[in-house]
Structures are given as structure tokens and as C-alpha cells.
């Protein structure tokens, strides 16, 4: 199977690197984004090429590029934590696999704890006294 120019550029860059930690992530993320659609496996996690700039803890162990990526899906529905996903991209097999770690990062500050006891006490007092309360229907 013939390689696309974008994939060939990615391979050339990666195979020119020493094995281990990759420190210059930006250029590598751009090269990977250029051929991301060629890898099987990225679609179920809805990773579009434009999100690859979030790659961190990038390691190269030929033929596998591995990295962690912060995902914000749950934050769209109110969570303050981002899921951390571990990815393995095999250049020989052209497969991108997400190994979900079920670890999270606190992305936004948590709201303070709500002290329920005073609220419950006030409601109970109002119920016992027969007073109207906006929370009682």
C-alpha cells in the first residue's frame, strides 16, 4: 500500500528521533494531525485531528508513539474534571488505540460543599410549625 505524503513526513520525523520521551510535541502533533484519518481506531473516541495539540507525556518506542490526552466531554454536562486517556499509535499497523485509564484531572475548581443539616433543620422546623416555605409544596 502506498504511503501518503503526510504519513511519510510523520514517519520520517519519528524514525529520526531517539527512543524515549519526546520533548518537542507541537511539530509532532501537527504532523500526526495531518494524517490522523489514516489510522484506524480514533473515530470511536471522537478524536479529531485538531485536538491532538493536547498531547502530553509523549513517548516514542518504534513503531509505537504513545501519549496522554486530556478529554473534556463530561465538562460539557457540568463536570469539573477532565478524563485522561492514554493513546498508542502504531505506525506499522496504522492503528490508534485508546487505553482508557479512568483517571481524571481537576480542570476547574470544585464548588464548595453544601451543608445540608441547617437546611434540613429549617425545613423540619417550618413543617412542624405549619409555616409556609418556598421549598414546601
XYZ file of C-alpha atoms in Angstrom:
137
model
C 0.000 0.000 0.000
C 1.359 3.406 -0.960
C 2.021 5.958 1.782
C 0.522 9.404 1.625
C 2.991 12.305 1.769
C 1.612 13.323 5.193
C 2.189 9.855 6.633
C 5.663 9.691 5.095
C 6.564 13.025 6.792
C 5.343 11.724 10.149
C 7.343 8.508 9.800
C 10.469 10.376 8.751
C 10.205 12.654 11.788
C 9.526 9.845 14.249
C 12.156 7.439 12.978
C 14.652 10.297 13.193
C 14.007 10.645 16.933
C 15.745 8.826 19.740
C 13.677 6.274 21.630
C 12.016 7.623 24.764
C 10.438 10.906 25.769
C 9.556 13.384 23.027
C 10.038 16.971 24.165
C 9.070 18.906 21.016
C 5.415 17.972 20.909
C 3.955 20.816 18.823
C 5.563 19.954 15.460
C 4.905 16.258 16.027
C 1.233 16.904 16.871
C 0.886 18.860 13.633
C 2.408 16.016 11.604
C 0.192 13.435 13.290
C -2.872 15.631 12.733
C -2.019 15.769 9.030
C -2.532 12.025 8.657
C -4.781 11.177 11.631
C -7.640 9.966 9.404
C -5.339 7.267 8.011
C -5.200 5.487 11.380
C -7.907 3.020 12.319
C -9.292 3.439 15.837
C -9.512 7.174 16.519
C -13.140 7.589 15.480
C -14.859 5.747 18.368
C -13.342 8.227 20.815
C -14.216 11.180 18.567
C -10.678 12.449 18.492
C -10.458 14.869 15.633
C -7.045 15.899 14.379
C -7.484 19.403 15.771
C -7.422 18.067 19.346
C -4.005 16.452 19.046
C -2.313 19.647 20.258
C -3.366 18.455 23.746
C -0.883 15.563 23.614
C 1.276 15.285 26.716
C 3.701 12.732 28.155
C 4.670 11.782 24.610
C 6.961 8.780 24.178
C 8.410 7.102 21.096
C 9.237 3.397 21.168
C 9.373 2.341 17.496
C 6.974 1.672 15.920
C 4.647 2.977 18.668
C 4.037 6.593 19.602
C 2.256 6.875 22.953
C 0.780 9.895 24.676
C -1.787 11.054 27.184
C -4.606 13.371 26.204
C -6.975 15.384 28.353
C -10.583 14.982 27.229
C -13.328 17.420 28.201
C -16.517 15.585 27.212
C -18.005 15.372 30.723
C -17.252 19.035 31.329
C -19.879 19.851 28.716
C -22.521 18.493 31.082
C -21.274 20.098 34.282
C -18.288 18.060 35.450
C -15.230 19.919 36.708
C -12.881 17.044 35.842
C -11.261 16.081 32.545
C -10.659 12.439 31.651
C -7.061 11.465 30.883
C -6.794 8.992 28.029
C -3.681 7.018 27.146
C -3.142 6.553 23.422
C -0.911 4.194 21.471
C -0.381 4.880 17.770
C 1.259 2.015 15.890
C 2.849 3.247 12.683
C 3.475 -0.236 11.265
C -0.156 -1.298 11.675
C -1.672 2.187 11.208
C -3.810 1.778 14.327
C -4.573 4.368 17.005
C -5.820 2.784 20.220
C -7.213 4.481 23.275
C -6.418 2.717 26.512
C -8.807 4.392 28.904
C -7.176 4.755 32.260
C -10.205 6.075 34.165
C -8.009 8.728 35.678
C -9.048 12.332 35.850
C -7.599 15.776 36.317
C -9.382 18.525 38.200
C -9.741 21.051 35.372
C -11.947 23.594 37.142
C -12.244 24.394 40.843
C -14.879 22.363 42.635
C -17.823 24.129 44.193
C -17.813 24.333 47.952
C -19.591 21.639 49.920
C -23.234 22.300 50.747
C -24.066 21.980 54.434
C -27.368 20.127 54.362
C -28.042 19.917 58.115
C -29.019 23.607 58.609
C -31.282 23.453 55.541
C -32.943 20.272 56.772
C -33.360 21.711 60.279
C -35.044 24.856 58.909
C -37.387 22.799 56.704
C -38.274 20.485 59.575
C -38.979 23.456 61.867
C -41.246 25.002 59.218
C -43.097 21.735 58.691
C -43.619 21.213 62.433
C -44.721 24.837 62.926
C -47.010 24.699 59.880
C -45.311 27.719 58.305
C -45.277 28.297 54.567
C -41.917 27.733 52.906
C -40.921 28.239 49.278
C -39.404 24.730 49.221
C -42.542 23.035 50.522
C -45.312 22.332 48.079
